[in-house]
Coordinates of C-alpha atoms and ligand atoms in Angstrom, one line a residue:
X772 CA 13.7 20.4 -0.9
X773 CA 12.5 18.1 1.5
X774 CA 11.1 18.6 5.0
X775 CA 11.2 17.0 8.4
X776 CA 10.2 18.0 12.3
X777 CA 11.4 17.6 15.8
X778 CA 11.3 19.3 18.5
X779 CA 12.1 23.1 19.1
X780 CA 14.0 23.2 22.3
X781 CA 15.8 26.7 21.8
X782 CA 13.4 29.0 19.3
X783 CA 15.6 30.5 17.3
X784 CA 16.2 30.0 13.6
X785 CA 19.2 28.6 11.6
X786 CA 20.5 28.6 8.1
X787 CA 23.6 27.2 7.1
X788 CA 25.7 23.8 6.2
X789 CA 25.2 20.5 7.7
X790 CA 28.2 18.8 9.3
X791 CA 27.5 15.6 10.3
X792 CA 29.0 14.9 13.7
X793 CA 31.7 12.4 13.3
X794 CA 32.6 10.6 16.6
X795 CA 35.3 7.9 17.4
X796 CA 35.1 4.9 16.4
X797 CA 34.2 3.1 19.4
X798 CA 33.3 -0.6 18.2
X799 CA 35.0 -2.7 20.4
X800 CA 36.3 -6.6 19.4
X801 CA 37.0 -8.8 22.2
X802 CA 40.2 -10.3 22.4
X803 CA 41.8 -12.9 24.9
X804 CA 43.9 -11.9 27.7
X805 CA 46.5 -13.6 29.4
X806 CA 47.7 -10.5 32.3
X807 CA 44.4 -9.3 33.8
X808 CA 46.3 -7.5 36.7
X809 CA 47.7 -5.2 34.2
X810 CA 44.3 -4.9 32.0
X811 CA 42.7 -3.7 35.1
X812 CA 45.8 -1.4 35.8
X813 CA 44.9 0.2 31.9
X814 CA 41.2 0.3 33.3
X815 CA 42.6 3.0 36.3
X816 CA 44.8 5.1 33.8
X817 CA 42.5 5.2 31.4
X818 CA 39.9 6.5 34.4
X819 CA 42.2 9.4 35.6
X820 CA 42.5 10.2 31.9
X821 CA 38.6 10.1 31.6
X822 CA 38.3 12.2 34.8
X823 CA 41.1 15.1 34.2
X824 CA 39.2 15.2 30.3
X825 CA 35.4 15.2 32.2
X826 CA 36.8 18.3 34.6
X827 CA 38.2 20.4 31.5
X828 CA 34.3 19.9 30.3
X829 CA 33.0 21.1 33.5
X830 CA 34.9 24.3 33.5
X831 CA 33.9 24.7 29.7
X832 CA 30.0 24.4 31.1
X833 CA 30.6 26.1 34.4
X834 CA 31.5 29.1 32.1
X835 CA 28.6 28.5 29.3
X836 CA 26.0 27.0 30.7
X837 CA 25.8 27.5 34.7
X838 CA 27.1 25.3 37.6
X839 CA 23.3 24.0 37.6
X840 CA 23.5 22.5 34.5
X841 CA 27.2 21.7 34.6
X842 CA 26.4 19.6 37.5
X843 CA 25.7 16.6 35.1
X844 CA 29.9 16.1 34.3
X845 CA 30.3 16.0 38.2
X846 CA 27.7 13.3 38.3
X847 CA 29.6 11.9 34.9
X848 CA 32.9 11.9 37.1
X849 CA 30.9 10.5 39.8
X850 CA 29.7 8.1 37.6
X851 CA 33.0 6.9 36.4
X852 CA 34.0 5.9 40.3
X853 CA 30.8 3.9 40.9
X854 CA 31.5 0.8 42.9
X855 CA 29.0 -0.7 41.0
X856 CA 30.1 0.3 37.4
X857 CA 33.9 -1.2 38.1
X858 CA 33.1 -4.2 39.9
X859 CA 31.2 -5.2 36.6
X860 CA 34.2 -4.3 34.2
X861 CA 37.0 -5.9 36.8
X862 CA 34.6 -9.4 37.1
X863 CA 34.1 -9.5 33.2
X864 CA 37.9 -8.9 33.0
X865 CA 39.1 -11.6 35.7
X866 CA 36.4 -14.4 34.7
X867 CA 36.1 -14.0 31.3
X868 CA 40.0 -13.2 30.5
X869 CA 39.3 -10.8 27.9
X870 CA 40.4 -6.9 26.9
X871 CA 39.4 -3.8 28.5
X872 CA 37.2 -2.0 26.2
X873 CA 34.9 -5.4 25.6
X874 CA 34.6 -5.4 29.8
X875 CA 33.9 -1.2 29.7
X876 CA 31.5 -2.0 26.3
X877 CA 29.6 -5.0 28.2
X878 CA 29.1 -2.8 31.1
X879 CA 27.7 0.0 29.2
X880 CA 25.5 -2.0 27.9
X881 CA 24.1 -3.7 30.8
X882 CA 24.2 -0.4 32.6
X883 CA 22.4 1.7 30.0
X884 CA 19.7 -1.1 29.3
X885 CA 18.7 -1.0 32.7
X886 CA 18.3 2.5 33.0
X887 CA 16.8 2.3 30.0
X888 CA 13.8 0.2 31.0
X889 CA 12.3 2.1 33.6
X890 CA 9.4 3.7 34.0
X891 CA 10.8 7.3 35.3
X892 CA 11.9 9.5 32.1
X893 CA 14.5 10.9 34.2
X894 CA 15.9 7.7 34.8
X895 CA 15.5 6.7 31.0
X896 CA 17.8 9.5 30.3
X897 CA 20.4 9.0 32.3
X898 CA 20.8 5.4 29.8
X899 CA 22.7 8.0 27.6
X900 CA 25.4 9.2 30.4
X901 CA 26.4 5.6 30.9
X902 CA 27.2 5.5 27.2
X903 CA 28.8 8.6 27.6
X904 CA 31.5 8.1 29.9
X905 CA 31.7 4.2 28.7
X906 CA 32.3 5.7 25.3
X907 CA 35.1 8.3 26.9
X908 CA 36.3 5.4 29.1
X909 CA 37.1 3.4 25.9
X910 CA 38.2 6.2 24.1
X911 CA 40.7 6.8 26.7
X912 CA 41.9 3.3 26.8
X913 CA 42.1 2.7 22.8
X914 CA 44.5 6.3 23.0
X915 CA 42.0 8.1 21.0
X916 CA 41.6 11.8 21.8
X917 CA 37.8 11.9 22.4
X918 CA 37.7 14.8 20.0
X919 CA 35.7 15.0 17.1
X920 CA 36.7 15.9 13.6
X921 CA 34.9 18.8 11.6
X922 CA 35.3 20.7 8.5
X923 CA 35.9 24.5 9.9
X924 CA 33.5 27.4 9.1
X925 CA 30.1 27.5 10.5
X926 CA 28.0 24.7 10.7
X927 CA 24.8 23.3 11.1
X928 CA 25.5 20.3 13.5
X929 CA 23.2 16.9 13.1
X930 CA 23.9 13.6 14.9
X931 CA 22.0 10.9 15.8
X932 CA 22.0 12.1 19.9
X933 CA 24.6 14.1 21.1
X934 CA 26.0 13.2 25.1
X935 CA 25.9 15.9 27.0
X936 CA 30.0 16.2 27.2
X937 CA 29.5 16.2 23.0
X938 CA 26.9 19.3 23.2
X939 CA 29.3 21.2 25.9
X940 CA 31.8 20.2 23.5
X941 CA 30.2 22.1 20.2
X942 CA 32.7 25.5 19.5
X943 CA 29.6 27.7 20.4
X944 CA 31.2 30.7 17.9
X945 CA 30.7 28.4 14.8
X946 CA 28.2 25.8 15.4
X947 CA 24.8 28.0 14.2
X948 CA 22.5 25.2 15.5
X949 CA 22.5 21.6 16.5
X950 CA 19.3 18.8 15.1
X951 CA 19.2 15.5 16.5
X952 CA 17.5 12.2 15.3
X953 CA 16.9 11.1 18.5
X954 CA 17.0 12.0 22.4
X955 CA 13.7 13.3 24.4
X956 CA 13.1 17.0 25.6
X957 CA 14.4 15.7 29.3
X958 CA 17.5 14.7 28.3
X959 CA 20.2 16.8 29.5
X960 CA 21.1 17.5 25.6
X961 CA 18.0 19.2 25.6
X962 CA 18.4 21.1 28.9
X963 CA 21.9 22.1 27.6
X964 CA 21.0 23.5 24.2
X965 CA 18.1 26.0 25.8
X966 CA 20.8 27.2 28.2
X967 CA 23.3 28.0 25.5
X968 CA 21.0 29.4 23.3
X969 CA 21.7 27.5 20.3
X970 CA 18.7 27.1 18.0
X971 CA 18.1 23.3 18.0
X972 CA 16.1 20.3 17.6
X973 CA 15.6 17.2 18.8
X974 CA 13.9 13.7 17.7
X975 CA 13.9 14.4 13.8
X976 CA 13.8 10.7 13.1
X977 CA 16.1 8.2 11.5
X978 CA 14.5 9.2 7.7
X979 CA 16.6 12.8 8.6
X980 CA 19.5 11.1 9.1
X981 CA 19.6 8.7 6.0
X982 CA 18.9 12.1 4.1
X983 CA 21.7 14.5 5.1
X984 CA 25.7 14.9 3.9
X985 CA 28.2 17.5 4.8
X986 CA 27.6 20.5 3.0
X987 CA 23.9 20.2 2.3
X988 CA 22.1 23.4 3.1
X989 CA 19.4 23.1 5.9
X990 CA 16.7 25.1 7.7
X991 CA 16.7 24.9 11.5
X992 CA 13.7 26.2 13.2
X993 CA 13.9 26.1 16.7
X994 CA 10.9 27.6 17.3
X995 CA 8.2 25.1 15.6
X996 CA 11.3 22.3 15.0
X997 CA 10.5 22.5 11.8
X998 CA 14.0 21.0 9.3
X999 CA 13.8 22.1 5.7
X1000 CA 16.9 20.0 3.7
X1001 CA 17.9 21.9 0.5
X1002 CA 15.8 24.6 0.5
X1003 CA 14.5 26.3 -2.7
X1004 CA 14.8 29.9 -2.9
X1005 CA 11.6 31.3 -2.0
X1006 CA 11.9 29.2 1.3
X1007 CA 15.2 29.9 1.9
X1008 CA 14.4 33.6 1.8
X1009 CA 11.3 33.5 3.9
X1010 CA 13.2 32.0 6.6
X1011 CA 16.1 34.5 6.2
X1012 CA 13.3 37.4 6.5
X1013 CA 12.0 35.7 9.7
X1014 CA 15.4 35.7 10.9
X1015 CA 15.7 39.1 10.4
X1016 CA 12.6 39.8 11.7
X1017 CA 13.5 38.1 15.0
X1018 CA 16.6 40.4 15.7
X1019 CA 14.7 43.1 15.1
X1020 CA 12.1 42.2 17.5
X1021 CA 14.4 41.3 19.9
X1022 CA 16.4 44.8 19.9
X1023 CA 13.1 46.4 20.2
X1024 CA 12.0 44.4 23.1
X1025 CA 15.4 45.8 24.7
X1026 CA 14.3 48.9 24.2
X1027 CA 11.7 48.3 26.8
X1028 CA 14.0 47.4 29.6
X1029 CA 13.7 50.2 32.3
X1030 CA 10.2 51.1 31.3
X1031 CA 7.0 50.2 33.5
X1032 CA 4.4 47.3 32.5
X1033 CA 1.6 49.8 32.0
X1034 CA -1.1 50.0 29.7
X1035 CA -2.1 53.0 27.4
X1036 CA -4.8 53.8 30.3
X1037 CA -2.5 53.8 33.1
X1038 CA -3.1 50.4 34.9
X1039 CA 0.3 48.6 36.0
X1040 CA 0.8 45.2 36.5
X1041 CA 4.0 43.8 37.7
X1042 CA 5.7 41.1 35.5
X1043 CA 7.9 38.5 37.5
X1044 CA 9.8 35.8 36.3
X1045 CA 9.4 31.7 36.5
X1046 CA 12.9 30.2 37.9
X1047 CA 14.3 26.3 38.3
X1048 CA 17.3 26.9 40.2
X1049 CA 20.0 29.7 40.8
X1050 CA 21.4 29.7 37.7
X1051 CA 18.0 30.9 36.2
X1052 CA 18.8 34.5 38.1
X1053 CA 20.9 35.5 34.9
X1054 CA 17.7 35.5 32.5
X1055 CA 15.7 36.8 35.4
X1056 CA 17.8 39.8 35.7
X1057 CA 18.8 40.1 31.4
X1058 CA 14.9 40.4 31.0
X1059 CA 14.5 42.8 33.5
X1060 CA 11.9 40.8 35.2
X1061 CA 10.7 42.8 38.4
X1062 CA 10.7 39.6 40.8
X1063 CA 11.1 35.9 41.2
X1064 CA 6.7 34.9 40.9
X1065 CA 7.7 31.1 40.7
X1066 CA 10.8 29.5 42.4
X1067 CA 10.3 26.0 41.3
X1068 CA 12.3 24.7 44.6
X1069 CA 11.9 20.5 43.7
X1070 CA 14.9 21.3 41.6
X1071 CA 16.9 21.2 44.3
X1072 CA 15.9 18.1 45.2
X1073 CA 15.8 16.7 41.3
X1074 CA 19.1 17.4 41.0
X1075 CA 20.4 16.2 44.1
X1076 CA 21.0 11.9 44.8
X1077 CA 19.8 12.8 48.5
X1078 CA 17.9 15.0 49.9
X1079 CA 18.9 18.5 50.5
X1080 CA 20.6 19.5 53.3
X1081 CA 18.9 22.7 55.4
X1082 CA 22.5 24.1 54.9
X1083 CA 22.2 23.5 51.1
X1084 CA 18.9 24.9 50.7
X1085 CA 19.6 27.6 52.8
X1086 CA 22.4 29.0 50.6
X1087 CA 20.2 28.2 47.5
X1088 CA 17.4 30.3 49.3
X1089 CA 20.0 33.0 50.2
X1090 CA 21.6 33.4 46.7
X1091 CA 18.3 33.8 45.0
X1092 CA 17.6 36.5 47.6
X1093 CA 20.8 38.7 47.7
X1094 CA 20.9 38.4 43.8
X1095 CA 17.5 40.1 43.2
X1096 CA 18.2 42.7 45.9
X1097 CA 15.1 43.2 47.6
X1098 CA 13.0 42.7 44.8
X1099 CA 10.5 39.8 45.6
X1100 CA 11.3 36.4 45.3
X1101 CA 8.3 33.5 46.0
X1102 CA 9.7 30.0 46.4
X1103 CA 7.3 27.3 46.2
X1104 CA 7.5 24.7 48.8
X1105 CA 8.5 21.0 47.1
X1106 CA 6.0 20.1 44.5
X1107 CA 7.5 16.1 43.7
X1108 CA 5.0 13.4 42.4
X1109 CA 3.2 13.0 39.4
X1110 CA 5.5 13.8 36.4
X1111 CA 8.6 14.8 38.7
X1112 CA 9.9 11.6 40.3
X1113 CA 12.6 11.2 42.4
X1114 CA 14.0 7.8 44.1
X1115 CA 15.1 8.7 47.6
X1116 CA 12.0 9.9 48.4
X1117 CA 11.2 6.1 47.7
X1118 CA 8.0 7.2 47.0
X1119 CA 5.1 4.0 45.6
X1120 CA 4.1 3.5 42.4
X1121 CA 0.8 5.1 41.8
X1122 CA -2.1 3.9 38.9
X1123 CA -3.0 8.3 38.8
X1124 CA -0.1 10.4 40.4
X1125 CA -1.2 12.9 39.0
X1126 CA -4.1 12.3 41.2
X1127 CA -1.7 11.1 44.2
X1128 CA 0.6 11.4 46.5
X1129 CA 2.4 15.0 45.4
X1130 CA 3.1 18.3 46.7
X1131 CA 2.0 19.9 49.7
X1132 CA 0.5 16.0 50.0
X1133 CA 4.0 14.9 50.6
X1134 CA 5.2 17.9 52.9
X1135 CA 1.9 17.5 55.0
X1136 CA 2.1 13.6 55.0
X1137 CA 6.6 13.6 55.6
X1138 CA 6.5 16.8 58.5
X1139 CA 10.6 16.4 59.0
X1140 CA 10.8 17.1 54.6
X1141 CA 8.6 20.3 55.3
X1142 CA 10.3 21.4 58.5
X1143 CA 13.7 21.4 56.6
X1144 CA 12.5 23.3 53.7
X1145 CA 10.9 25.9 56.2
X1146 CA 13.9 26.4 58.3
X1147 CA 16.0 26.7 55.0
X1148 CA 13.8 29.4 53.7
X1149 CA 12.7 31.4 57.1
X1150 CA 16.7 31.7 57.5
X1151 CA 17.4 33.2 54.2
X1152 CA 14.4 35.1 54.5
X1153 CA 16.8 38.4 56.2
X1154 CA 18.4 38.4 52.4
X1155 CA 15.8 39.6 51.1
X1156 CA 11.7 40.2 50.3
X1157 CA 10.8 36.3 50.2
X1158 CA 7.1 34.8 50.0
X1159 CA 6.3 31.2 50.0
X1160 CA 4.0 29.5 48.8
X1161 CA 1.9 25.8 49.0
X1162 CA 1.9 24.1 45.6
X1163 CA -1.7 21.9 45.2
X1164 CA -4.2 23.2 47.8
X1165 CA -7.5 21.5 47.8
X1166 CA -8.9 23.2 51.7
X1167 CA -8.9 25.3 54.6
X1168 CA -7.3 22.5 56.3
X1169 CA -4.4 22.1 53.8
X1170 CA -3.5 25.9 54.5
X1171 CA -4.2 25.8 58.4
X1172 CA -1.6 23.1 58.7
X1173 CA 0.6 24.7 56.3
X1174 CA 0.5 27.6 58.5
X1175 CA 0.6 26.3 61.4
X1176 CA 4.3 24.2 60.1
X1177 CA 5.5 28.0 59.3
X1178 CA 4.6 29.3 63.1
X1179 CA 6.3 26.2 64.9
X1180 CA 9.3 26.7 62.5
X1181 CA 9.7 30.5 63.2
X1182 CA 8.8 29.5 67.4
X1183 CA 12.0 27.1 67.1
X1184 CA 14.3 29.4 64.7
X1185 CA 13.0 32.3 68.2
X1186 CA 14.2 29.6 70.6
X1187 CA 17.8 28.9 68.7
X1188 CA 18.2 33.2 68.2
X1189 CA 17.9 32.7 64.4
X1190 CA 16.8 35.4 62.9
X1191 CA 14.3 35.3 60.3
X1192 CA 12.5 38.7 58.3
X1193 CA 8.7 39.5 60.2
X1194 CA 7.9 40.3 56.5
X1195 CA 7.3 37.0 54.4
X1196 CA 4.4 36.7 52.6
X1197 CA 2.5 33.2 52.5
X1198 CA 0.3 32.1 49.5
X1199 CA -1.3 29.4 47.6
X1200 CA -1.1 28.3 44.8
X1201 CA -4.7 28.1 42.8
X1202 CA -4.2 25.2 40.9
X1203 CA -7.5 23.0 42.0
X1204 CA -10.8 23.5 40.9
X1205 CA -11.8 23.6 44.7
X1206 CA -8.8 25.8 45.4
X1207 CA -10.5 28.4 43.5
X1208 CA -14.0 27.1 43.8
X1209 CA -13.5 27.9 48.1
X1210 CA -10.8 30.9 47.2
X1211 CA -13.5 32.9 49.6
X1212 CA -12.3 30.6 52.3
X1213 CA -8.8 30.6 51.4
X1214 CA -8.0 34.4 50.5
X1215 CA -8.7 35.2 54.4
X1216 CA -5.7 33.1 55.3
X1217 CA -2.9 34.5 53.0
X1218 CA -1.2 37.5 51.1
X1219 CA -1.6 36.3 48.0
X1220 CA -2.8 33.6 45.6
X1221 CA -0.7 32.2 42.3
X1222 CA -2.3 30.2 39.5
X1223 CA -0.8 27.3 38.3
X1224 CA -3.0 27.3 35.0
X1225 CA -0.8 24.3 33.6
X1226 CA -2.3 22.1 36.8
X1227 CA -5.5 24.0 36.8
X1228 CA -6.0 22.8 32.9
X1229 CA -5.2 19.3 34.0
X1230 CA -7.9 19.2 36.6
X1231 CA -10.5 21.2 35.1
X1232 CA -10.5 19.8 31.7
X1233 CA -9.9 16.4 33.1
X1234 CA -6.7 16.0 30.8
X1235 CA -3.4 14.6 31.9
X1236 CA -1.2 17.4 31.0
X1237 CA 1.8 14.7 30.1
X1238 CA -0.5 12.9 27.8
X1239 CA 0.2 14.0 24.5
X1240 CA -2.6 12.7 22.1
X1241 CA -4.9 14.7 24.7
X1242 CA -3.7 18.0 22.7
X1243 CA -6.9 18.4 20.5
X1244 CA -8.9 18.0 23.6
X1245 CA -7.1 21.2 25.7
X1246 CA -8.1 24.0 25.1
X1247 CA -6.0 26.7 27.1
X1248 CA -8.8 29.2 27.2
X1249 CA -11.7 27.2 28.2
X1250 CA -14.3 29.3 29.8
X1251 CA -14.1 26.9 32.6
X1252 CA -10.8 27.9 33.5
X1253 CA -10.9 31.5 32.8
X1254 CA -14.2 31.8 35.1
X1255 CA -12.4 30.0 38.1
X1256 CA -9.3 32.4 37.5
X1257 CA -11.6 35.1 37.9
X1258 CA -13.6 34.2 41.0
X1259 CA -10.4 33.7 42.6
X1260 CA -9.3 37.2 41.6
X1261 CA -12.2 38.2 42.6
X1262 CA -12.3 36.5 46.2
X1263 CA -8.7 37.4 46.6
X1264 CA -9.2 41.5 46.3
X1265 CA -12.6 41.0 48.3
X1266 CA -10.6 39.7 51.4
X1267 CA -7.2 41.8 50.8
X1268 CA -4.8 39.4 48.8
X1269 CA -3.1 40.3 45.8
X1270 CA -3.4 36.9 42.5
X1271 CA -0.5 36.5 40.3
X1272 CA -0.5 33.8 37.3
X1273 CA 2.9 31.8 37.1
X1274 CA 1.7 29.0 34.7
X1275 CA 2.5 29.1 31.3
X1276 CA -0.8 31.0 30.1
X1277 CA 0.4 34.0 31.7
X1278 CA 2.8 34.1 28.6
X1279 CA 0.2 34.6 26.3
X1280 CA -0.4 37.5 25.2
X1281 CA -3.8 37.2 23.4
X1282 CA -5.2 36.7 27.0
X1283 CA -3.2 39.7 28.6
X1284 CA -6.1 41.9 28.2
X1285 CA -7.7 39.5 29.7
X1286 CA -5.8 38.8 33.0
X1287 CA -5.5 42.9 33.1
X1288 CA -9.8 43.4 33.3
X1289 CA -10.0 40.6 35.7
X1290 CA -7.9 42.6 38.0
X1291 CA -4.7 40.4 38.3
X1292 CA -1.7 42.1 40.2
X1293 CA 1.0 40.2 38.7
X1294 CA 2.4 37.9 35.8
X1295 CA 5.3 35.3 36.2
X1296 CA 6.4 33.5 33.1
X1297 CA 9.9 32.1 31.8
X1298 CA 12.2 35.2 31.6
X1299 CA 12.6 35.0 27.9
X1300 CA 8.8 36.1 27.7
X1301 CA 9.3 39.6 30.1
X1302 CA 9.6 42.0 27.6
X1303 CA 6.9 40.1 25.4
X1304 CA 4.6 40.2 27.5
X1305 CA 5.2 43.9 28.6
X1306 CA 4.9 45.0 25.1
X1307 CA 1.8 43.3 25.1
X1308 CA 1.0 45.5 28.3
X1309 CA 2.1 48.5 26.6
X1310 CA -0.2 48.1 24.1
X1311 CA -3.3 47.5 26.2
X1312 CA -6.3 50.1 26.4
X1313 CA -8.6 49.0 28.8
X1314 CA -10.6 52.3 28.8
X1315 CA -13.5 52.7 26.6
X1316 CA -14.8 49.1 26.2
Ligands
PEP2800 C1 1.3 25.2 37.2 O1 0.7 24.1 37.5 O2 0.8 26.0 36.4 C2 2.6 25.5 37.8 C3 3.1 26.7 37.6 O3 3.3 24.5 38.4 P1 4.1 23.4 37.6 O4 4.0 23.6 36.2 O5 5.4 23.4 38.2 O6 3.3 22.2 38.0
MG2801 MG1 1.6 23.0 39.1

């Protein structure tokens, strides 16, 4: 028995048989070529071959994963037709006379390296989709199939990183889960793998890899990414029990779909949902989540190589809306900087970004960003019951001009006969220390306040929340941050505003008792966590103490 850890990125346990992927052989030897007309003809058919196999893969993930997440093998076809990308294999074919697959291979290397080397983690990534579609690309052009051999059955499925065509790829009805060596949580592998809720994990090292052969039984915990190789019995059956314990859970927690989120005293609380794009409304509506608390809208832009149109963001906005039929949806404004980078907005390398130039920062500092945004949203806003609200709010002044960019907005959408709902709700989010320090100056200017208790940590504690050898030094219920939740709960009712929680401590449940006596209206975590966190509510007894 031996043992090894990742990283969970889909919490959900696995026992079964290793397979270990096999790919195509796609060494390439460089060979001398007289015809480089017709080597860069083989270039193009191989191309259309790689594009009709990159849009079978995109209707495979529209269907499994969501046209959000699909998006990546429109980007790969995309990527495939980049003037860039062919001008380098057609020059290394025409000066250097030699084969095809070394030009596509020398490219892919160049391309991937340079991705590879800078400093965004986004951009890191993407070093893997140029060895993607190089690898198809040569696949296509050596007549190889692109498909993978396996052995049948279910399977345990480990590789050393899987593309994201290879994940998309995986027969969902056999494989039981998927353990890489390498590949980092941002990787679209990652993203993928939470989306089609496969229990998997990531970065188990190359000592995993030297260790495993078809057959071999393994332990896949997706929840702590914990890898047990050859289990003994004893371990093998406590993981079987917590399997079983799992499904049971999770048909209980069905159970409580349809039922209110109130405690054994009577309080209610509502319990909302944490969304990244419209694809997310699925969960959001499987959970029985009773509102959208967090619309993280900068995934729009993340996953967009411009910036969104109005137009775009308006249907975004309007989808979101009509799909939760009238129940309330708040959409934070763009919240880009600090760990979410993104190139158009040609934004300047900062020594603290967390510290910098992000969020409202940018909207207030870029108006014509903001304006878009607002028009995009006050549009939708007859689809539905929409709030807004203004990520990283450090003043009055912050939420005057904030305001004051909604009024002009609605004054020009009055002038052009647009019609927008009388009914949106503004709010802040609390996710300063001076936020909620001055949340008696705030609260007067809004319906409601949100805390963002991963940003209020940060701040508070003083601990960069993307550093991770700052974990002993976070502690997620510091009486510092539970005091300045408070006072803003407490300043928010005192002036008529409702307080929700949308980072990730409103998932946990030892502190929903809590969040209940300070008063908080409402709770927005992942939808996965809904019914959690109800029972937890459920359970509750606030009388008597
Ligand atoms: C937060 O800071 O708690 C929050 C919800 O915002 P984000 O995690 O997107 O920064
Ligand atoms: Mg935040």
């Amino acid at each position: 028995m031996k043992r090894f850890k990742g990283k969970g990125v889909y919490g959900a346990i696995a026992v079964g048989a290793v397979s270990v992927y096999k790919r195509q052989n796609t060494d390439v030897r460089r060979t001398h070529i007289e015809d480089t007309a017709a080597e860069i003809a083989r270039v193009e058919e191989a191309k259309a071959m790689a594009v009709e196999q990159l849009s079978e893969i995109y209707e495979k993930a529209l269907k499994e994963v969501g046209e959000t997440h699909a998006q990546i093998f429109e980007i790969h076809m995309m990527m495939l037709e980049d003037d860039d990308y062919n001008e380098s294999i057609r020059s290394i074919i025409e000066t250097q006379s030699v084969n095809a697959e070394y030009a596509v291979a020398v490219t892919s290397d160049n391309f991937s390296d340079m991705f590879a080397s800078m400093d965004d983690a986004y951009m890191q990534a993407r070093a893997a989709d140029v060895k993607d579609i190089s690898d198809r690309l040569i696949a296509c052009l050596s007549g190889d199939s692109g498909e993978t051999s396996d052995s049948g059955g279910s399977m345990i499925v480990c590789a050393d990183d899987l593309a994201p065509s290879e994940t998309v790829s995986l027969d969902k009805e056999r494989v039981l889960a998927f353990v890489t060596a390498f590949g980092s949580s941002n990787s679209h592998t990652a993203i993928l793998a939470r989306n089609m809720n496969i229990p998997a994990v990531i970065g188990a090292g190359e000592g995993f890899l030297d260790e495993i052969k078809d057959g071999m039984k393994l332990i896949v915990d997706g929840h702590t990414g914990e890898l047990i190789l050859d289990p003994d019995d004893d371990t093998e059956k406590a993981y079987l029990d917590k399997q079983q314990a799992d499904a049971r859970k999770k048909a209980l927690l069905q159970e409580l779909k349809g039922k209110p989120n109130v405690t054994k005293d009577g309080r209610q609380i509502k319990i909302f949902a944490n969304i990244g794009g419209v694809d997310g409304i699925g969960a959001v509506l499987a959970n029985d989540a009773g509102g959208i608390g967090l619309f993280r809208s900068e995934f729009l832009y993340l996953e967009s190589e411009d910036f969104p149109t109005e137009e775009q963001q308006f249907a975004a906005y309007k989808k979101v809306l009509e799909s939760m039929a009238g129940k309330k949806v708040i959409i934070r404004t763009l919240d880009i900087g600090a760990d979410k980078q993104i190139d158009y907005f040609g934004l300047e390398k900062e020594d603290n970004p967390a510290l910098g130039l992000r969020a409202i920062r940018i909207c207030l500092t870029r108006p014509e960003i903001f304006r878009t945004q607002l028009r995009a949203l006050y549009r939708a806003s007859v689809f539905g019951e929409l709030g807004i609200m203004f990520p990283m709010i450090t003043s009055v002044s912050e939420v005057q001009r904030c305001l004051d960019a909604c009024e002009e907005v609605k004054k020009e959408l009055t002038a052009e006969g647009i019609p927008f709902s009388k009914n949106v709700e503004l709010g802040i989010m609390i996710e300063t220390p001076a936020a909620a320090v001055i949340s008696d100056l705030l609260a007067p200017l809004v319906d409601f306040f949100s805390v963002g208790t991963n940003d209020l940590t940060q701040y508070t504690l003083a601990c960069d929340r993307q550093n991770a050898r700052l974990e002993s030094f976070v502690d997620t219920h510091h009486e510092a941050v539970l005091r300045l939740i408070e006072l803003s709960a407490k300043n928010a009712h005192a002036n008529g505003a409702w307080i929700g929680i949308c980072g990730e401590l409103a998932a946990d449940t030892s502190l929903t008792e809590t969040f209940l006596r300070m008063g908080i209206d409402e709770l927005s975590v992942s939808a996965p966590f809904v019914l959690p966190l109800r029972e937890a509510v459920r359970n509750t007894n606030l009388s008597g103490k």
